[in-house]
mmCIF file with all atom_site columns, C-alpha atoms and ligand atoms in Angstrom:
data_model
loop_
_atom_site.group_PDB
_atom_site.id
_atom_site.type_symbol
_atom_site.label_atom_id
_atom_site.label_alt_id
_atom_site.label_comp_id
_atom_site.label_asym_id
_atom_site.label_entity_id
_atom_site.label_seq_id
_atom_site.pdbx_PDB_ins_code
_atom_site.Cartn_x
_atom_site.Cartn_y
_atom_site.Cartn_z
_atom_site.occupancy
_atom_site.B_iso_or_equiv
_atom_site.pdbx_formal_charge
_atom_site.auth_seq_id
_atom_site.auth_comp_id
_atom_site.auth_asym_id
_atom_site.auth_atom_id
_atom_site.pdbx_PDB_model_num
ATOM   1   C  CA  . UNK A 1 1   ? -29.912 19.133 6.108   1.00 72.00 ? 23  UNK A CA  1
ATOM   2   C  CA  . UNK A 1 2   ? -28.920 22.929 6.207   1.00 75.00 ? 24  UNK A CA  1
ATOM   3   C  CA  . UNK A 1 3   ? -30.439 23.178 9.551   1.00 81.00 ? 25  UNK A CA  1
ATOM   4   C  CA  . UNK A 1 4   ? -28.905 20.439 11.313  1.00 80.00 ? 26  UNK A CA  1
ATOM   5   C  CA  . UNK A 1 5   ? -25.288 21.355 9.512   1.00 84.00 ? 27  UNK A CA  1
ATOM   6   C  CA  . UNK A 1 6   ? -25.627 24.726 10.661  1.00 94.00 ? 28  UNK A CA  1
ATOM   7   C  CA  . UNK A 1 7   ? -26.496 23.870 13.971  1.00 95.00 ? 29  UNK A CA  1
ATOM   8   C  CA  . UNK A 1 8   ? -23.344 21.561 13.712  1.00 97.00 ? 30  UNK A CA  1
ATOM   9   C  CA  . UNK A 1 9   ? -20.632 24.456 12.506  1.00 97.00 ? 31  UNK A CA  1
ATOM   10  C  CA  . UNK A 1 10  ? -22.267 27.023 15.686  1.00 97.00 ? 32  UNK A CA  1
ATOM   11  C  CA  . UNK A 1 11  ? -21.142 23.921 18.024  1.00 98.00 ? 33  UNK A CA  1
ATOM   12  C  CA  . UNK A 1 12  ? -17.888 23.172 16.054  1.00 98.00 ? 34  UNK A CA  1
ATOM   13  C  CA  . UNK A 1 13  ? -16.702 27.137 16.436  1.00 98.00 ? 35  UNK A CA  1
ATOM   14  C  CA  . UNK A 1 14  ? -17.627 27.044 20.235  1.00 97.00 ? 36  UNK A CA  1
ATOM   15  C  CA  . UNK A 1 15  ? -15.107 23.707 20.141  1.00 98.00 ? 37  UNK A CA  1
ATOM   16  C  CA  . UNK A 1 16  ? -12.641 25.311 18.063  1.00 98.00 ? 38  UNK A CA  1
ATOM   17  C  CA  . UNK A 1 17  ? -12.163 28.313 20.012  1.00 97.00 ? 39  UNK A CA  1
ATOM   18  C  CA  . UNK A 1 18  ? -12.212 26.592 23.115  1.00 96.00 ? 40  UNK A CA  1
ATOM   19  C  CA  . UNK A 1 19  ? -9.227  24.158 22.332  1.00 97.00 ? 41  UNK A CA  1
ATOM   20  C  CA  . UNK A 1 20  ? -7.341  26.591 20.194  1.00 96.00 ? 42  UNK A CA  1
ATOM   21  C  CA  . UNK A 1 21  ? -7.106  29.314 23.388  1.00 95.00 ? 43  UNK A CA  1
ATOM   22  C  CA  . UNK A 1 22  ? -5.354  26.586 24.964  1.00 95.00 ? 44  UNK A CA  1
ATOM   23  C  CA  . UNK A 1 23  ? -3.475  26.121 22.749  1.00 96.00 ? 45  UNK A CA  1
ATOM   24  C  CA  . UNK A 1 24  ? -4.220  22.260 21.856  1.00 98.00 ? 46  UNK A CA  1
ATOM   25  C  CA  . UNK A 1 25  ? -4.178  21.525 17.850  1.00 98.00 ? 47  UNK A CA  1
ATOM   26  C  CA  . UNK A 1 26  ? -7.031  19.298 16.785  1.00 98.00 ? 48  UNK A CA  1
ATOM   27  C  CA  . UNK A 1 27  ? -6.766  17.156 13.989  1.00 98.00 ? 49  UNK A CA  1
ATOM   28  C  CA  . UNK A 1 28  ? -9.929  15.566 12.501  1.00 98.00 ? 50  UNK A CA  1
ATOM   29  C  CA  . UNK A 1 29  ? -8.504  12.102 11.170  1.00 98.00 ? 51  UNK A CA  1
ATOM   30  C  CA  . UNK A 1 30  ? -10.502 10.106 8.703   1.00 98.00 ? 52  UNK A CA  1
ATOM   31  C  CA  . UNK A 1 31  ? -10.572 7.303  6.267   1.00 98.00 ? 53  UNK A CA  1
ATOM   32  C  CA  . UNK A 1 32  ? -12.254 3.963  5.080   1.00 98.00 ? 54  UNK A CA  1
ATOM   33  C  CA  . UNK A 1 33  ? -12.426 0.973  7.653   1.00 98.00 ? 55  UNK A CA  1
ATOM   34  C  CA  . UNK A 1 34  ? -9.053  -1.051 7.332   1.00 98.00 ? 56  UNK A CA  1
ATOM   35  C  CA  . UNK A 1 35  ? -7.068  2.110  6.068   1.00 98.00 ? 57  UNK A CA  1
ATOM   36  C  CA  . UNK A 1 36  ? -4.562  2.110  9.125   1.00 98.00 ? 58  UNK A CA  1
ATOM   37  C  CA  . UNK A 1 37  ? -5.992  4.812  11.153  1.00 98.00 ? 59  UNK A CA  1
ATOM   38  C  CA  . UNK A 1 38  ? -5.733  3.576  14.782  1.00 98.00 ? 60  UNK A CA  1
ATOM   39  C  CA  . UNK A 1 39  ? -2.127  1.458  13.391  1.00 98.00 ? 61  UNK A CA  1
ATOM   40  C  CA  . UNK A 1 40  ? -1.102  5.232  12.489  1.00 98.00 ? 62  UNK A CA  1
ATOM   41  C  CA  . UNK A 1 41  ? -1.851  6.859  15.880  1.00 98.00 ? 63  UNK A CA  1
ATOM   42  C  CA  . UNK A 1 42  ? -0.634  3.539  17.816  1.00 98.00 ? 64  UNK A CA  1
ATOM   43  C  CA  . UNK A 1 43  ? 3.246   4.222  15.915  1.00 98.00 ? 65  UNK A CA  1
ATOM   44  C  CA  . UNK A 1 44  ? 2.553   8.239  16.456  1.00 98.00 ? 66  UNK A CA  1
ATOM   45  C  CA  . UNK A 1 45  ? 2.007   7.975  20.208  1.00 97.00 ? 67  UNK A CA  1
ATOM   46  C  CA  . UNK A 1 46  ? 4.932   5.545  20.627  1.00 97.00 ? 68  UNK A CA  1
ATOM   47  C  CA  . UNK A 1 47  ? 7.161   8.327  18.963  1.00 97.00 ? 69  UNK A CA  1
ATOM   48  C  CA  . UNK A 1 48  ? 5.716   11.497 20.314  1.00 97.00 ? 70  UNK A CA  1
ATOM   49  C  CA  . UNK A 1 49  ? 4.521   10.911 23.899  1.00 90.00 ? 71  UNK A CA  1
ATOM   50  C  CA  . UNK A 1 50  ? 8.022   12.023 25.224  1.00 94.00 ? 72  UNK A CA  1
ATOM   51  C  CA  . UNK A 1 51  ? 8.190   15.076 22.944  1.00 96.00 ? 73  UNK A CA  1
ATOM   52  C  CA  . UNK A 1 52  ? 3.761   16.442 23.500  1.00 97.00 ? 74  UNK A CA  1
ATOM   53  C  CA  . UNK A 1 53  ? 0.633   15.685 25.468  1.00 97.00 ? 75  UNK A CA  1
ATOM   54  C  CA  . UNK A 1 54  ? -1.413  13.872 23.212  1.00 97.00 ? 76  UNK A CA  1
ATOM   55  C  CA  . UNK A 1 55  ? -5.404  12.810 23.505  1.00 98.00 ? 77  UNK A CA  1
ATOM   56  C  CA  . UNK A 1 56  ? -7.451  10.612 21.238  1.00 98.00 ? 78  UNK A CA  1
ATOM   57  C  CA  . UNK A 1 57  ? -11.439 10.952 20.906  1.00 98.00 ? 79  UNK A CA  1
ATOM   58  C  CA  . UNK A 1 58  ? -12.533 7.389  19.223  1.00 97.00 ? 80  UNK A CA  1
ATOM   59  C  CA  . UNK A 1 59  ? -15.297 7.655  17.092  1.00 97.00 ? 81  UNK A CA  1
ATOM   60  C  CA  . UNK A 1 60  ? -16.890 4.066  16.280  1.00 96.00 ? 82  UNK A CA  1
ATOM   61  C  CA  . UNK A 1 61  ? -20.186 2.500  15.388  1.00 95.00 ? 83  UNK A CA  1
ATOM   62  C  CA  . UNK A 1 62  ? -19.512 -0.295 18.725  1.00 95.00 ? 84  UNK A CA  1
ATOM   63  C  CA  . UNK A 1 63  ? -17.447 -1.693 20.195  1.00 95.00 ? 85  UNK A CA  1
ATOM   64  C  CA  . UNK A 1 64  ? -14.167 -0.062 22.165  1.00 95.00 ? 86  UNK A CA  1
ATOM   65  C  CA  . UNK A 1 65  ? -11.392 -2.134 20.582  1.00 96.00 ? 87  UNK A CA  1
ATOM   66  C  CA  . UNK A 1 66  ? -9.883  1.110  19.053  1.00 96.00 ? 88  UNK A CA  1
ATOM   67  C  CA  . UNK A 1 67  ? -9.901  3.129  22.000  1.00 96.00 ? 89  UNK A CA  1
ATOM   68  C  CA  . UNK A 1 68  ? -8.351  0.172  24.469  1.00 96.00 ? 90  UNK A CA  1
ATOM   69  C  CA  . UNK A 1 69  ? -5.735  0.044  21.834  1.00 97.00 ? 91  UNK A CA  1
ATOM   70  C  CA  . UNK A 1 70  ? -4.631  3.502  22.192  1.00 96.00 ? 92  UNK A CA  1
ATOM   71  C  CA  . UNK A 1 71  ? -5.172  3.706  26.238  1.00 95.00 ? 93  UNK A CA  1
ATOM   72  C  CA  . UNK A 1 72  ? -2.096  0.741  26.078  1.00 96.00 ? 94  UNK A CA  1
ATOM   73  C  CA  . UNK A 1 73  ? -0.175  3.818  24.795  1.00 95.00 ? 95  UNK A CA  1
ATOM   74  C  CA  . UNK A 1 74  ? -1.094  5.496  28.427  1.00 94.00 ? 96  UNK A CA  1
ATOM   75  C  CA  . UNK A 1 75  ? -2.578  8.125  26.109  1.00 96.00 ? 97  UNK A CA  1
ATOM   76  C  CA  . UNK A 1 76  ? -6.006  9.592  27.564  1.00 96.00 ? 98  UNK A CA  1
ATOM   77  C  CA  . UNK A 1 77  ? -8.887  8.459  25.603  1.00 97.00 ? 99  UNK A CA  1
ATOM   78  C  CA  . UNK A 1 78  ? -12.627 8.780  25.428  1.00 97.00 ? 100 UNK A CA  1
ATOM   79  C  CA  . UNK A 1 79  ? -14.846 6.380  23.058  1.00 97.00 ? 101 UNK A CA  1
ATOM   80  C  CA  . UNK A 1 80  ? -17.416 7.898  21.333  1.00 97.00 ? 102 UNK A CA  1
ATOM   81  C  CA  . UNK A 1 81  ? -20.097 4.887  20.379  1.00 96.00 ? 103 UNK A CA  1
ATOM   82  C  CA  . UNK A 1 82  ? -22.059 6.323  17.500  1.00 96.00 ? 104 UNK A CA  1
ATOM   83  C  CA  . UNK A 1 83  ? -24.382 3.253  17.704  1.00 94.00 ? 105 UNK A CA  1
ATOM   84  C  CA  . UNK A 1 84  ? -24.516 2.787  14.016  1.00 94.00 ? 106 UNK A CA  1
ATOM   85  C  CA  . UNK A 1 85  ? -24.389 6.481  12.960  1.00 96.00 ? 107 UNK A CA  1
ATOM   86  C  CA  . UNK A 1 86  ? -21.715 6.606  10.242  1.00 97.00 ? 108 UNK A CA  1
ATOM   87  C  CA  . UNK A 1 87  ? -19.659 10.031 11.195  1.00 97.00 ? 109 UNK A CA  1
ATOM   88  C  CA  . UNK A 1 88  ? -19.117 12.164 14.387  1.00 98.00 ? 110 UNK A CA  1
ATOM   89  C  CA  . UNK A 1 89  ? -20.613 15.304 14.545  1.00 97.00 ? 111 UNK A CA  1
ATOM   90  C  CA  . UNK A 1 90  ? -19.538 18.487 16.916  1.00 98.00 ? 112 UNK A CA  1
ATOM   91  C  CA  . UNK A 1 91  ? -21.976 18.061 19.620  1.00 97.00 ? 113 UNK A CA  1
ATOM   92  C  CA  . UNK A 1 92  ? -20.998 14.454 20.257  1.00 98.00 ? 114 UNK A CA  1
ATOM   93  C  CA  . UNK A 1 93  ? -17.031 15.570 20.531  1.00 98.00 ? 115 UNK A CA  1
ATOM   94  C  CA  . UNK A 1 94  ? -18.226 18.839 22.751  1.00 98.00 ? 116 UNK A CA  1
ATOM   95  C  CA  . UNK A 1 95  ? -19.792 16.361 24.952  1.00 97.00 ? 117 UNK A CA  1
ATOM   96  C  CA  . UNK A 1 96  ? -16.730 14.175 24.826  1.00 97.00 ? 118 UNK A CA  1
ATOM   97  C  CA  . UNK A 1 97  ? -14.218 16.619 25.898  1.00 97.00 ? 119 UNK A CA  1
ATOM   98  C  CA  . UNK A 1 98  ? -16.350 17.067 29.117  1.00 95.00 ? 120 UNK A CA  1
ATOM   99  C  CA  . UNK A 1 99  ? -14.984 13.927 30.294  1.00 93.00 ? 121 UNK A CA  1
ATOM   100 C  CA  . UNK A 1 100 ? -10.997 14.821 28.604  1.00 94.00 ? 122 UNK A CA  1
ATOM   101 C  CA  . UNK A 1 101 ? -8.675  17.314 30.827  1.00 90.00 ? 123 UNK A CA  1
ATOM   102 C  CA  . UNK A 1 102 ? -7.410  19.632 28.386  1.00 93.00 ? 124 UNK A CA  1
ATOM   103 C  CA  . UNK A 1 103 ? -5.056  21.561 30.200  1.00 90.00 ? 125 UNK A CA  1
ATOM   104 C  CA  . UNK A 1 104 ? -1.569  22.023 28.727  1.00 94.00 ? 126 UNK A CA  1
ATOM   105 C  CA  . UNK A 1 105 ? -2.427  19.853 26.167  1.00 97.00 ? 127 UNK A CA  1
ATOM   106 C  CA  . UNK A 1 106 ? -0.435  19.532 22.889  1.00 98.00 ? 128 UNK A CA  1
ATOM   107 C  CA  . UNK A 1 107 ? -2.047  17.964 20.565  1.00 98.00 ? 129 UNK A CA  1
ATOM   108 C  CA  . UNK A 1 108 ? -6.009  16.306 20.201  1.00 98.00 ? 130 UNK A CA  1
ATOM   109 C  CA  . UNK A 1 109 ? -6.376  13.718 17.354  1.00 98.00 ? 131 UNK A CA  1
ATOM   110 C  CA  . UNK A 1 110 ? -10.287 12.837 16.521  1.00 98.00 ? 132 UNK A CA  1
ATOM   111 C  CA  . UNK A 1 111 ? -10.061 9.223  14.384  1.00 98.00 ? 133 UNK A CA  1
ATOM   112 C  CA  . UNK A 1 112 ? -13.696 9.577  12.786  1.00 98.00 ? 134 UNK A CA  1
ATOM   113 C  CA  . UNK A 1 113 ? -15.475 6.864  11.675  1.00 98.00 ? 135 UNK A CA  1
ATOM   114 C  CA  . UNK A 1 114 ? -13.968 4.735  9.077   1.00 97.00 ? 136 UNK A CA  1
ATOM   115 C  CA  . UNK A 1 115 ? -16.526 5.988  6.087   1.00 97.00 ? 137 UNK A CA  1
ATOM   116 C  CA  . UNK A 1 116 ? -14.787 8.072  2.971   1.00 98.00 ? 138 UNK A CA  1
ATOM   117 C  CA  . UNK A 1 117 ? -18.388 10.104 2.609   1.00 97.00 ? 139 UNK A CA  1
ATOM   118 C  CA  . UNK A 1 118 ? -20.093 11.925 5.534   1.00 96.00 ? 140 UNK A CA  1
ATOM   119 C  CA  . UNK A 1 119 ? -17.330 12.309 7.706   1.00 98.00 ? 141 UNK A CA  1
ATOM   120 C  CA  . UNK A 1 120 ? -16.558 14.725 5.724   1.00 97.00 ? 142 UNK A CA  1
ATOM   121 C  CA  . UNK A 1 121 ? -19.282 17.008 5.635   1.00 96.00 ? 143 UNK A CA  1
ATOM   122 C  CA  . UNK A 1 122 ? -19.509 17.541 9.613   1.00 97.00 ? 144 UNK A CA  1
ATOM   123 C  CA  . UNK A 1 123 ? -17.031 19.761 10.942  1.00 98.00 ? 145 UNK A CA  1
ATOM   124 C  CA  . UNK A 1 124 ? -15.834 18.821 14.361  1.00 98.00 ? 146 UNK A CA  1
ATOM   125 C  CA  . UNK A 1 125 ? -14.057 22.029 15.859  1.00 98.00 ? 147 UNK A CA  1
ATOM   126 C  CA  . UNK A 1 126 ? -10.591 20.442 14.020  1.00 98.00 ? 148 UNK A CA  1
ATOM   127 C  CA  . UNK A 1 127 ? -8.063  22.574 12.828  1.00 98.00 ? 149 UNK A CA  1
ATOM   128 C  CA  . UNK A 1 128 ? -7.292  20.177 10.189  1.00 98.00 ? 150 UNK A CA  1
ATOM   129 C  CA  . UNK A 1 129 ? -8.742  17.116 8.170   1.00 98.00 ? 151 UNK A CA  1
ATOM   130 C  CA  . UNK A 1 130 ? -6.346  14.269 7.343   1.00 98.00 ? 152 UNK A CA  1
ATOM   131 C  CA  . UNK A 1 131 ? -7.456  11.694 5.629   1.00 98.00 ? 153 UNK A CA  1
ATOM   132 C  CA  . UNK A 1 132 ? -5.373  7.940  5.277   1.00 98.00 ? 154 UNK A CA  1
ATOM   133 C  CA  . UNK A 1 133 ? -5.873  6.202  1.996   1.00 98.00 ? 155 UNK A CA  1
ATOM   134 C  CA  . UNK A 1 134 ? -4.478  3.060  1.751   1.00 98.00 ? 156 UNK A CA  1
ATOM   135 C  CA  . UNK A 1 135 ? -2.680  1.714  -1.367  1.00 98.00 ? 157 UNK A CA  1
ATOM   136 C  CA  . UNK A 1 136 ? -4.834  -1.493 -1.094  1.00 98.00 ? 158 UNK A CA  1
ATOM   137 C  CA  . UNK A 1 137 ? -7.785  0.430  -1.822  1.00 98.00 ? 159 UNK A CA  1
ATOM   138 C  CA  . UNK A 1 138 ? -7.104  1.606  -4.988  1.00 96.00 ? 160 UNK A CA  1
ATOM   139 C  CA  . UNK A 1 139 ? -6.374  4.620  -6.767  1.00 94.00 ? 161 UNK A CA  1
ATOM   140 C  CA  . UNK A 1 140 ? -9.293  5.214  -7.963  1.00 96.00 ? 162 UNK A CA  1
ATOM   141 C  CA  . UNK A 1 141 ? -10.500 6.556  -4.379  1.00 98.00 ? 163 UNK A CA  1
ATOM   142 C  CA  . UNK A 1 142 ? -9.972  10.394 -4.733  1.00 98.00 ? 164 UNK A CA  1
ATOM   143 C  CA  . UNK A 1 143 ? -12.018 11.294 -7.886  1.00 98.00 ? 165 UNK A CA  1
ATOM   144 C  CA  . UNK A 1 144 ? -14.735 8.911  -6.415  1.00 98.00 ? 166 UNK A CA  1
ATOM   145 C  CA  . UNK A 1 145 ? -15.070 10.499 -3.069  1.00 98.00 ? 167 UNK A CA  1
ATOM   146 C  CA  . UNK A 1 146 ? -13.614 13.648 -3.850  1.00 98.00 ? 168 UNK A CA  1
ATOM   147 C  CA  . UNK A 1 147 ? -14.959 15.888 -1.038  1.00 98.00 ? 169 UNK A CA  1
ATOM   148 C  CA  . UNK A 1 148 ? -13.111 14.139 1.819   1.00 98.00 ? 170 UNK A CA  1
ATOM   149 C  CA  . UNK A 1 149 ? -9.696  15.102 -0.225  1.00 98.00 ? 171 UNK A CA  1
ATOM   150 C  CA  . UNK A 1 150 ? -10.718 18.997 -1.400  1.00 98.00 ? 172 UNK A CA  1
ATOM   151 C  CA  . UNK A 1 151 ? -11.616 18.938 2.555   1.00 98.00 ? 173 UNK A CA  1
ATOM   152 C  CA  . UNK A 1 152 ? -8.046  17.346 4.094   1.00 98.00 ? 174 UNK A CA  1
ATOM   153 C  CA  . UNK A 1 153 ? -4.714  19.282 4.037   1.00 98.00 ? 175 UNK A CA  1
ATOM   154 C  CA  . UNK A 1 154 ? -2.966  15.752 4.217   1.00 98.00 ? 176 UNK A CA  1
ATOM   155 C  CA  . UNK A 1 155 ? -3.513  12.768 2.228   1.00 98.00 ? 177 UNK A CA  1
ATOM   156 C  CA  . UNK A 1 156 ? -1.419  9.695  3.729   1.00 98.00 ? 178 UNK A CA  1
ATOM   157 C  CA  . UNK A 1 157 ? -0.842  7.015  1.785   1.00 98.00 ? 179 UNK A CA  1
ATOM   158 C  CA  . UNK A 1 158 ? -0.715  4.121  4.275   1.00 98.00 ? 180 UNK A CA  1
ATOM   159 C  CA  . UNK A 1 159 ? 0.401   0.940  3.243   1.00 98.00 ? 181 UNK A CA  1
ATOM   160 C  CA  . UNK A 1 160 ? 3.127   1.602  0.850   1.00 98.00 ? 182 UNK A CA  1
ATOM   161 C  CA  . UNK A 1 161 ? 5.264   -1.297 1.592   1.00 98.00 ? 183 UNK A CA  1
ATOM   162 C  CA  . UNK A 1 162 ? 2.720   -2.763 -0.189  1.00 98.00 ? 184 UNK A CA  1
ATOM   163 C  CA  . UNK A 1 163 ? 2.846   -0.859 -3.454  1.00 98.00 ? 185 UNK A CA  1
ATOM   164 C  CA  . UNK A 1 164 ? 4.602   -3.435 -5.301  1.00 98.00 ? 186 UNK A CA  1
ATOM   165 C  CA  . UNK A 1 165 ? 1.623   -6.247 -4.909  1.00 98.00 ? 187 UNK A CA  1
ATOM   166 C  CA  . UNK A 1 166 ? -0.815  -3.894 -6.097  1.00 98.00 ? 188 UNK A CA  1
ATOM   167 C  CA  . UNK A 1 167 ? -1.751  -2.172 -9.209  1.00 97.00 ? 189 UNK A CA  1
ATOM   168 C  CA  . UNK A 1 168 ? -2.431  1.469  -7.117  1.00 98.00 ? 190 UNK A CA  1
ATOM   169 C  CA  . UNK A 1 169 ? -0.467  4.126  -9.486  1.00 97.00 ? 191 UNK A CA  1
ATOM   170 C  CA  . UNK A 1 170 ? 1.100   6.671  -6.906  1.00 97.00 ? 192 UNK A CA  1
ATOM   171 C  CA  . UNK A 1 171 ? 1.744   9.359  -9.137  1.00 97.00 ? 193 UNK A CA  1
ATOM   172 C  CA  . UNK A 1 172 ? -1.945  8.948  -10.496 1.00 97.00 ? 194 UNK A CA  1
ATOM   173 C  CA  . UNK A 1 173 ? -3.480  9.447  -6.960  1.00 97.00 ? 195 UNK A CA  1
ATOM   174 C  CA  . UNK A 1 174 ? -0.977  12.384 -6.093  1.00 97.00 ? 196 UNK A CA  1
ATOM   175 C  CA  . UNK A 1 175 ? -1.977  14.114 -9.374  1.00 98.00 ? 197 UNK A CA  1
ATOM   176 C  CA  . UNK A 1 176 ? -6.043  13.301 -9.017  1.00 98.00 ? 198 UNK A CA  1
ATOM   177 C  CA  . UNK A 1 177 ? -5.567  14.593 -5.217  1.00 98.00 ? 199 UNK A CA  1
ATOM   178 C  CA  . UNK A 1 178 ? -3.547  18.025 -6.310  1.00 98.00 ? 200 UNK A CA  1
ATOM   179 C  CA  . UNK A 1 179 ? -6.974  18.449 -9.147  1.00 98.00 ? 201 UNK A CA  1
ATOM   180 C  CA  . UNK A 1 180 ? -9.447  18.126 -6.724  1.00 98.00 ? 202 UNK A CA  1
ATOM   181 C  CA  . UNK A 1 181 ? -7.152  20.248 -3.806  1.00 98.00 ? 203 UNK A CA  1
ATOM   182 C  CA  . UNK A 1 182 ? -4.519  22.510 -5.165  1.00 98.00 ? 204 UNK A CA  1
ATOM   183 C  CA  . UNK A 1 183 ? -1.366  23.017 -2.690  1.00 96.00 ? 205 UNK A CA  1
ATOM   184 C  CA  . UNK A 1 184 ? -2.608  19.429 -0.625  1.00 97.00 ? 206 UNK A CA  1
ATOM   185 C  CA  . UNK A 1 185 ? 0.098   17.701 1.029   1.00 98.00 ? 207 UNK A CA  1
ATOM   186 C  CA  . UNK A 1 186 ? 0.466   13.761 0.122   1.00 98.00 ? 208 UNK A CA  1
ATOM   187 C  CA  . UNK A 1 187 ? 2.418   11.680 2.322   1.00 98.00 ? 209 UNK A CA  1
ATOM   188 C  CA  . UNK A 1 188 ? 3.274   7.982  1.546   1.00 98.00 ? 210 UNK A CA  1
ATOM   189 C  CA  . UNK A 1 189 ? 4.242   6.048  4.177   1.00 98.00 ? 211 UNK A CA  1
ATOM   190 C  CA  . UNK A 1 190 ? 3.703   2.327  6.026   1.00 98.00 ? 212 UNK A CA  1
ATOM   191 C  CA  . UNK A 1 191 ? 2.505   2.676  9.761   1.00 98.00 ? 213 UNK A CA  1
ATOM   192 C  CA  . UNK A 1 192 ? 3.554   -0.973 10.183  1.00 98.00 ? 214 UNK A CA  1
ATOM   193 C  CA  . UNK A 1 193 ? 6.965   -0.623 9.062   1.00 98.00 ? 215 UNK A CA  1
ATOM   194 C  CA  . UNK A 1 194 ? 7.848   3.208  9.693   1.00 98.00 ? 216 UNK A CA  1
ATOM   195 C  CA  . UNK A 1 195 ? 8.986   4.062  6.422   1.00 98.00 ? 217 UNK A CA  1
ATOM   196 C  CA  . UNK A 1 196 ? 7.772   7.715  5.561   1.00 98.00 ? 218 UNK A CA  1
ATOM   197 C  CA  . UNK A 1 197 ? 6.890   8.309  9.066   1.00 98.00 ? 219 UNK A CA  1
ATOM   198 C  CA  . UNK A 1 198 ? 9.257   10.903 9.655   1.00 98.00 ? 220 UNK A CA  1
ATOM   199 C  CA  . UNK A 1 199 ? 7.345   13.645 7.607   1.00 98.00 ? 221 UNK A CA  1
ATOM   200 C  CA  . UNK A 1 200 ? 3.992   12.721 9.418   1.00 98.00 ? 222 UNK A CA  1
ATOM   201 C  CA  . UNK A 1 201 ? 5.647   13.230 12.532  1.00 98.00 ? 223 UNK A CA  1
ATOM   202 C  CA  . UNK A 1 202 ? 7.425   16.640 11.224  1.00 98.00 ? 224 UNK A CA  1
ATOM   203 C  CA  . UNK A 1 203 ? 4.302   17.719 9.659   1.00 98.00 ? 225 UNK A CA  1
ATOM   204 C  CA  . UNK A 1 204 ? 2.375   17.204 13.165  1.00 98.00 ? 226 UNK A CA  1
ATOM   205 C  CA  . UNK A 1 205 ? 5.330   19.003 15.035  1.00 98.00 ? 227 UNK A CA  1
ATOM   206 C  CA  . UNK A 1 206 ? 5.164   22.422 12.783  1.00 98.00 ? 228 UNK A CA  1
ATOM   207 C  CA  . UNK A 1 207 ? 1.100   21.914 13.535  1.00 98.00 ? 229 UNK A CA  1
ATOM   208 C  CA  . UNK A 1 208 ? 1.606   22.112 17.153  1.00 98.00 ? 230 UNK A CA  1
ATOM   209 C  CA  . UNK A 1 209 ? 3.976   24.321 17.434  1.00 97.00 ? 231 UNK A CA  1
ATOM   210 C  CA  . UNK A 1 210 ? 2.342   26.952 15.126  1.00 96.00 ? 232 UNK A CA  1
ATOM   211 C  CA  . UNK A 1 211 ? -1.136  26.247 17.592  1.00 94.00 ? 233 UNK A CA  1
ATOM   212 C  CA  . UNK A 1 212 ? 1.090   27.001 20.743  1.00 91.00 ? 234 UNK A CA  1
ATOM   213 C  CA  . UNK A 1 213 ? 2.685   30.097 19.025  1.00 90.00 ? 235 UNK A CA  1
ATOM   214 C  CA  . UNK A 1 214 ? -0.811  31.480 18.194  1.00 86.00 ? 236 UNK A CA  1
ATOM   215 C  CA  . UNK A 1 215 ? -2.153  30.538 21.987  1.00 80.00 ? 237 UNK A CA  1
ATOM   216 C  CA  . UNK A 1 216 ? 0.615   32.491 23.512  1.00 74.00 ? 238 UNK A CA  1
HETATM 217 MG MG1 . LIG B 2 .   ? -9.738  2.596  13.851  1.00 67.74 ? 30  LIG B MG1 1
HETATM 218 ZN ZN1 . LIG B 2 .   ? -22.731 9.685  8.172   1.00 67.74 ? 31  LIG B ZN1 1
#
């Protein structure tokens, strides 16, 4: 296991520095299956494709639903089929982004698999881990799984027009997520309605911008 995860952070850094000397911020985006993850990045291309060049890597067991859902946003995308594997790892995204233009680039977002355990472990060549946790999963989540939090700068809370029909405590989650990562940012917000989505979209801005500003 040391082996193959070292093998996988020598490939990640060859990513990294590859992307981030163009100046394209990568964000490694995770969660469980039915979080909101591709509903997230469907509302954040509508609002930022003017504004940044955006790219989506699709990591899935099968299928390519995801990944025709976010070429509708005329957003380049490349599917990654992980043909029951349950997390990406670096050498499958290297070999994705030979098939991805990444000149002038803004911004690359990886959805991962939709697993709350492994995914975290492998780096990708991301700049950052976020990780969506919905309010209908209960807010239990973060001490169970708690490296996928210590591991994400930004925990969204997805599905909070939903609060109200279920018993998820907010300021229960916020609290277990600042124990198990001091200084992480929590964002609640609904994809499906836009409330909250302001400060994810802010929050990706200063990212970008800080990525170009280093490039330069
Ligand atoms: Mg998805
Ligand atoms: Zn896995």
């Amino acid at each position: 296991m040391k082996d193959i995860l070292g093998e996988n952070d020598r490939i990640a850094a060859t990513v990294h520095e590859r992307l981030a000397a163009r100046g394209v911020f990568v964000l490694n985006l995770l969660g469980s299956p039915g979080s909101g993850k591709t509903t997230l990045l469907e509302k954040t291309m509508a609002a930022l494709k003017d504004e940044m060049k955006m790219a989506v890597i699709e990591g899935d067991l099968f299928t390519s639903k995801d990944a025709d859902r976010i070429a509708r946003h005329g957003v380049p995308v490349i599917q990654i089929n992980t043909s029951g594997g349950c997390h990406l790892d670096a050498p499958m995204v290297e070999k994705a982004l030979a098939a991805l233009p990444t000149a002038g680039l803004d911004l690359l977002v990886i959805e991962n698999v939709g697993n709350l355990v492994c995914p975290a472990e492998f780096a990708l060549g991301e700049d950052a881990k976020a990780v969506v946790l919905s309010v209908t999963e209960g807010n239990d989540k973060p001490m169970k799984y708690p490296l996928i939090f210590k591991e994400s700068a930004l925990t969204i809370l997805n599905k909070i027009d939903l609060v109200s029909y279920t018993d998820f405590d907010v300021a229960a989650a916020q609290e277990d997520i600042g124990t198990i990562h001091p200084g992480a940012m929590v964002l609640p917000l609904s994809a499906r309605t836009g409330e909250g989505m302001a400060a994810w979209l802010d929050w990706l801005r200063a990212r970008v911008r800080e990525r170009r500003g280093a490039a330069r």
